[in-house]
XYZ file of C-alpha atoms in Angstrom:
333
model
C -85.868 -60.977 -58.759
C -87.252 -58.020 -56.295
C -91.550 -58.162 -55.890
C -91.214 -54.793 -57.835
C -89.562 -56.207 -61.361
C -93.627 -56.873 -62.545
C -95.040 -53.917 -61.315
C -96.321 -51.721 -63.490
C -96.879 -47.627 -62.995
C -97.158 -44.288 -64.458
C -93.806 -42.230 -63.840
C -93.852 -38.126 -64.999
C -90.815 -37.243 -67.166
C -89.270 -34.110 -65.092
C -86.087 -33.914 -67.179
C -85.058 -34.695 -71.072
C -81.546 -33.883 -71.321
C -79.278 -34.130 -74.549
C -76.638 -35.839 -73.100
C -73.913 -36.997 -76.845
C -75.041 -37.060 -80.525
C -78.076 -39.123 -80.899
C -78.455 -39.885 -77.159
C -81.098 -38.226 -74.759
C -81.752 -39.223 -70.931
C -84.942 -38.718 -69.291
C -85.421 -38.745 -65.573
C -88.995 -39.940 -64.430
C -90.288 -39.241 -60.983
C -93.236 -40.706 -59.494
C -96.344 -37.754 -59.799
C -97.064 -37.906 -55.914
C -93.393 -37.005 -55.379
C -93.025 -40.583 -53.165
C -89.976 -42.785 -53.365
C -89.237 -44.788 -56.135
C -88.393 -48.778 -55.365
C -84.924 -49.030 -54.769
C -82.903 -50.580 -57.423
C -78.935 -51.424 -57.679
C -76.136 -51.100 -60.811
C -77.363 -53.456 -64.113
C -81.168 -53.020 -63.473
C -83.527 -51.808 -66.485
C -86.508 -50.685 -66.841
C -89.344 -51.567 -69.201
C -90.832 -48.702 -71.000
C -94.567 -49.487 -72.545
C -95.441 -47.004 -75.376
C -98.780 -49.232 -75.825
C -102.040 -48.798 -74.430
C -102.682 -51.572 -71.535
C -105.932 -52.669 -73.783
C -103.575 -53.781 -77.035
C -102.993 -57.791 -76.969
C -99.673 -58.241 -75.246
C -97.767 -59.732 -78.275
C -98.475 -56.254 -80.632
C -97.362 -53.776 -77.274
C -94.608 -51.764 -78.240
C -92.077 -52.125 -75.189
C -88.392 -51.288 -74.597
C -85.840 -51.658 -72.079
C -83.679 -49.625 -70.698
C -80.813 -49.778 -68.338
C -81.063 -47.355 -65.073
C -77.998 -45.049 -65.245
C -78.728 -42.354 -62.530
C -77.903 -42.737 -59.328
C -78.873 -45.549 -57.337
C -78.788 -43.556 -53.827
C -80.909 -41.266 -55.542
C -84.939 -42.315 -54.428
C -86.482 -39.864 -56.192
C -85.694 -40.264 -60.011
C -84.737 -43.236 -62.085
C -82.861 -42.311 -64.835
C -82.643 -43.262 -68.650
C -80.262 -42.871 -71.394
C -81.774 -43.690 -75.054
C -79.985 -44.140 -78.243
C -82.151 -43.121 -81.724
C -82.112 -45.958 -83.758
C -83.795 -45.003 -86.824
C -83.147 -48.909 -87.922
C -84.779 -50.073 -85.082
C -88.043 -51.323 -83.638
C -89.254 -47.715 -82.648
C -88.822 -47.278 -79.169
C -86.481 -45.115 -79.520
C -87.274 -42.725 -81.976
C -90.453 -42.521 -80.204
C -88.410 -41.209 -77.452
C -86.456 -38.809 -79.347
C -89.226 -37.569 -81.295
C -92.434 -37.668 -78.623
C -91.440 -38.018 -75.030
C -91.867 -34.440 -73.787
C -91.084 -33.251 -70.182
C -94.313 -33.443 -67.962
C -95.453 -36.541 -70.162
C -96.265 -39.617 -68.290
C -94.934 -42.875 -69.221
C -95.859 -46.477 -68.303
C -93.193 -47.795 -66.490
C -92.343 -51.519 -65.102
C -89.601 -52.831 -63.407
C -86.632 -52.453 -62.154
C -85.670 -55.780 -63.264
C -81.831 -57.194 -62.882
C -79.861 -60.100 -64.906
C -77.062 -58.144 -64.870
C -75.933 -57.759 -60.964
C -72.534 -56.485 -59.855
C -71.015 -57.700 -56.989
C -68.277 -55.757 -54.934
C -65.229 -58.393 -54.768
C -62.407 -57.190 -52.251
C -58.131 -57.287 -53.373
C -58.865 -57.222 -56.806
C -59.383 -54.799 -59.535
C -63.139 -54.348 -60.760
C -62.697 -54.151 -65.029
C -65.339 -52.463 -66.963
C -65.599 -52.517 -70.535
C -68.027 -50.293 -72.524
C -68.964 -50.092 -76.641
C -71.063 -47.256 -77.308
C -74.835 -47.081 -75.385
C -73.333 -49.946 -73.424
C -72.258 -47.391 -70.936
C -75.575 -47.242 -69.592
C -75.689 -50.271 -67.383
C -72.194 -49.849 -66.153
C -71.815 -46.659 -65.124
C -73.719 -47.116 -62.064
C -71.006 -49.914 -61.433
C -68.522 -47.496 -61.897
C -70.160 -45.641 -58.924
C -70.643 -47.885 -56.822
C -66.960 -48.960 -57.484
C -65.314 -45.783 -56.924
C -67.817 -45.613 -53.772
C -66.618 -48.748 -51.877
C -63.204 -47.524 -52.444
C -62.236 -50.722 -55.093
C -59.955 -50.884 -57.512
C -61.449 -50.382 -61.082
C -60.839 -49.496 -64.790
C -62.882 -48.564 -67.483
C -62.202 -49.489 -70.976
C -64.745 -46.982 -72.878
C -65.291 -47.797 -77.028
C -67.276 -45.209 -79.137
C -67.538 -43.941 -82.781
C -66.607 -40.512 -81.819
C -66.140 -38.350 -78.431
C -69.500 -36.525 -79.139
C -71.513 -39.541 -79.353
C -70.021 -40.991 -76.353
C -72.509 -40.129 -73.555
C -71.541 -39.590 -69.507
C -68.001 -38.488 -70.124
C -67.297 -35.700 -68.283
C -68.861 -37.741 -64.749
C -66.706 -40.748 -66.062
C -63.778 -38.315 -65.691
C -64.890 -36.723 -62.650
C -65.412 -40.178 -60.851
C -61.435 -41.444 -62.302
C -60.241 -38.132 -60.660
C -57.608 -37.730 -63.072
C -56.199 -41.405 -61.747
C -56.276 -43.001 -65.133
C -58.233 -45.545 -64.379
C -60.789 -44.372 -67.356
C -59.292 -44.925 -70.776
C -61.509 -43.615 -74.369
C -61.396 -45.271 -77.933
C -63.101 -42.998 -79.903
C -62.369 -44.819 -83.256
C -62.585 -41.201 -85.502
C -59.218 -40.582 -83.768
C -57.717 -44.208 -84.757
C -58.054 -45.341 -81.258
C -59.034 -49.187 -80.648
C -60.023 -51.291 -77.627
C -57.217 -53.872 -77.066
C -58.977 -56.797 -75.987
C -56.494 -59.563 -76.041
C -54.291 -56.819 -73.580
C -57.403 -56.532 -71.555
C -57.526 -60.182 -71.161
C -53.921 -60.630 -70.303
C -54.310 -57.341 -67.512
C -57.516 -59.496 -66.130
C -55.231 -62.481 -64.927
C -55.686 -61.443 -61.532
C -58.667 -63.161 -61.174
C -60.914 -59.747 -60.920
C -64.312 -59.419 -62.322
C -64.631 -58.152 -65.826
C -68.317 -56.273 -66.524
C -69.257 -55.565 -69.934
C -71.701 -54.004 -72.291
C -71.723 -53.221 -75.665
C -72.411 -54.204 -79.962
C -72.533 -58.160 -80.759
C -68.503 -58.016 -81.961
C -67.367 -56.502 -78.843
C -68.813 -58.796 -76.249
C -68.072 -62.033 -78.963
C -64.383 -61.000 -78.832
C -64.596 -60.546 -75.524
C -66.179 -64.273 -74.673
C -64.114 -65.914 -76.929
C -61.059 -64.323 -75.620
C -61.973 -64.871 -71.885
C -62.489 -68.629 -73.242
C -59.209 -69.229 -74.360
C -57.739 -68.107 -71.340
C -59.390 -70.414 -69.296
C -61.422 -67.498 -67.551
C -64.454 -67.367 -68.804
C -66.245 -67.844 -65.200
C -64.695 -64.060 -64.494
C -66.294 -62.500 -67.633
C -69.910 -60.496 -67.276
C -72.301 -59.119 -69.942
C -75.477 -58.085 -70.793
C -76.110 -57.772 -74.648
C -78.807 -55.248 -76.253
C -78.551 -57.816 -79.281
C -80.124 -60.934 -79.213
C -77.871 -64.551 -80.012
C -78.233 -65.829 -83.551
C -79.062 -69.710 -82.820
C -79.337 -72.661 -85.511
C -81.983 -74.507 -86.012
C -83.800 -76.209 -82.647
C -82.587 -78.982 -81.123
C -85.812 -80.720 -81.055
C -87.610 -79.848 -84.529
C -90.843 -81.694 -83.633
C -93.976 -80.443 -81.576
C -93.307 -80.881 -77.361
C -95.814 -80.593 -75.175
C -95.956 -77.895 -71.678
C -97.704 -78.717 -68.849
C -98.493 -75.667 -66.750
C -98.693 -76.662 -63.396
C -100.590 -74.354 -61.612
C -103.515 -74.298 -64.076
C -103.513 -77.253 -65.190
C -103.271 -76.767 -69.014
C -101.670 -78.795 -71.580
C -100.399 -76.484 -74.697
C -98.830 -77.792 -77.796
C -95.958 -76.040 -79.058
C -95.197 -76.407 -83.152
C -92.290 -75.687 -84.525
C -91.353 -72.062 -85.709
C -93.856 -71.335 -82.695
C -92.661 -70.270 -78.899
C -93.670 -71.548 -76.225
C -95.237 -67.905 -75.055
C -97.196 -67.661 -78.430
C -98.945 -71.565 -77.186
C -99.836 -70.333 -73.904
C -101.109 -66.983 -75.003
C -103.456 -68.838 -77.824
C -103.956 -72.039 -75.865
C -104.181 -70.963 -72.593
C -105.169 -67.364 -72.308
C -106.226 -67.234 -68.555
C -102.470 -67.787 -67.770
C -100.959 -65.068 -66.627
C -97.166 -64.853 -68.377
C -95.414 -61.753 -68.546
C -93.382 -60.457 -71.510
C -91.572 -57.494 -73.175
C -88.934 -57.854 -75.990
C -89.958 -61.170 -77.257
C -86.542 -62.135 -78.348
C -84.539 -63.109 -75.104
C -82.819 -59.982 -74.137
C -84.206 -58.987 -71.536
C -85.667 -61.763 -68.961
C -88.995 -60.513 -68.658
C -91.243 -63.765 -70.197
C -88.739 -65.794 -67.296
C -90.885 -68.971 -65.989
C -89.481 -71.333 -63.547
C -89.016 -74.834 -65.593
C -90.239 -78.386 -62.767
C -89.723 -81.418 -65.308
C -88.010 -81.731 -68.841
C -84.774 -80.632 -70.372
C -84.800 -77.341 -72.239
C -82.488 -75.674 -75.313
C -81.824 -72.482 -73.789
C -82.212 -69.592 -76.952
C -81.985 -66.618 -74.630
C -79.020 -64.069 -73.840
C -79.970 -63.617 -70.217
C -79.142 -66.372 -68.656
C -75.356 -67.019 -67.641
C -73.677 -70.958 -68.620
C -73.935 -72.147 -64.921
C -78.031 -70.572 -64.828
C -78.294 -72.492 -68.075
C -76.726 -75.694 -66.650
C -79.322 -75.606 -63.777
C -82.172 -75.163 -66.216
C -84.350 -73.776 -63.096
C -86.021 -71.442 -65.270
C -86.436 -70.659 -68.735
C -87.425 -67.808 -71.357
C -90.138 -68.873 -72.778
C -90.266 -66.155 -75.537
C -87.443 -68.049 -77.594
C -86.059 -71.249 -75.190
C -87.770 -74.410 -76.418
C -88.174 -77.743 -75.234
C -85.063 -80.327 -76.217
C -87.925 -83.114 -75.343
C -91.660 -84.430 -76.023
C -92.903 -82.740 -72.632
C -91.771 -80.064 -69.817
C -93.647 -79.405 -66.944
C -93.612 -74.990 -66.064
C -94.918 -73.085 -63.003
C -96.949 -71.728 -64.307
């Protein structure tokens, strides 16, 4: 994670474009006219719609996955989804966010990194908004010269957003294929898992079904290691492994906090520890924000960041839903 994923700052909106039904982009530039930091394809972005003064578990924060271009220094770039079911961010955007606004930005942040692997096809699947994070892949793909496919999912062609640069980029090659489902089109994904035998990585994005079907299909192949995602939809876990209260030491202050069940671990140390300084966002795993590195104790991972092999290591934790599986873990915190 890059010094810059905690910083905080106040980016101008110089462009709000319509870019598919229901789907705006906004392109923020810094108000000096400097250099943004640098970022690369799968970061996000935290937007905060909340003054800095409201108690960090009532600020109203959202992420959202950088889709410009990554050469590009002077803009990061947005694509937002109105989800009039949702927790607000959005519709704020749709409905307030006007061009010469300035919005409080932090980040980038990325648990979602793509790696350039050469001799083998780069797969890219895609369901809906879930375009956002992987077109820049796509880019940086079609860039390096790799081999790559995208396998695209929508509800319709005019809600699916970035298709005419999807196009552009495939170069009439192929290589991008569309499932809008009004014209009875569906994503194959037992065919996408039998094309992926060539070891190649396999990116994707996109609703709870799609990525589910995706895992468990990747699973029974006995390829589940080549298989990527990021999910805007957090995992549905049982109950706790460890019902009772657990203990957390934090290290570097020295404070003992008591966590009871139904409680986090981030709502202890904000009530019993409030000089400790722990960062957080969506409050419900998604995005690796609230991420604290873990020195004693075995943990029951509860977030959708972290990857099985990250979760094996138990290095670090989310401390907005991951719990203790123990009477007492030690944080750095």
């Amino acid at each position: 994670m890059s010094y810059f994923s905690d910083v905080e700052r106040d980016l101008v909106v110089a462009a709000r474009t319509v870019l598919a039904d229901g789907i705006v982009a906004l392109d923020l530039v810094a108000h000096n006219g400097r250099d943004l930091p640098a970022w690369e394809p799968g970061s996000h972005v935290d937007l905060i719609f909340s003054d800095a003064r409201v108690p960090a578990a009532e600020r109203v924060e959202r992420q959202y996955s950088l889709c410009g271009d990554a050469a590009d220094r002077s803009t990061w770039r947005v694509a937002v989804l109105r989800e009039d079911e949702g927790r607000g961010g959005s519709v704020r955007v749709h409905e307030e966010v006007q061009v010469g606004q300035r919005l409080r930005v932090r980040g980038p942040r990325n648990h979602f990194a793509y790696e350039i692997v050469p001799a083998v096809t780069h797969r890219f699947v895609a369901g809906g908004i879930g375009i956002t994070p992987l077109l820049g892949m796509v880019r940086a793909a079609a860039r390096a010269g790799a081999e790559w496919t995208l396998d695209y999912a929508g509800r319709s062609l005019s809600t699916m957003a970035f298709v005419d640069e999807l196009r552009a980029l495939d170069g009439g090659a192929g290589r991008v294929r569309l499932y809008p489902a009004d014209s009875g089109a569906r994503l194959d994904v037992a065919g996408l898992v039998d094309a992926a035998s060539d070891g190649g990585p396999v990116y994707a994005c996109g609703p709870a079904r799609l990525i589910a079907a995706l895992e468990d299909g990747f699973e029974a192949a006995g390829r589940a290691a080549a298989l990527h995602v990021e999910r805007f939809e957090a995992i549905e876990y049982g109950e706790p492994v460890w019902p009772d209260p657990f203990e957390v030491e934090l290290a570097l202050s020295g404070d003992i906090v008591t966590v009871q069940p139904g409680q986090s671990v981030l709502e202890a140390i904000e009530e019993q520890s409030p000089t400790t300084m722990v960062l957080s966002s969506c409050r419900r795993g998604t995005c690796g924000t609230c991420e604290v590195p873990v020195l004693e104790g075995e943990i029951e991972h509860r977030d959708s960041v972290l990857t099985p092999l990250e979760r094996e290591q138990s290095a670090v934790m989310m401390v907005c839903v991951s719990r203790a599986a123990c009477p007492r873990i030690v944080l750095d915190a």
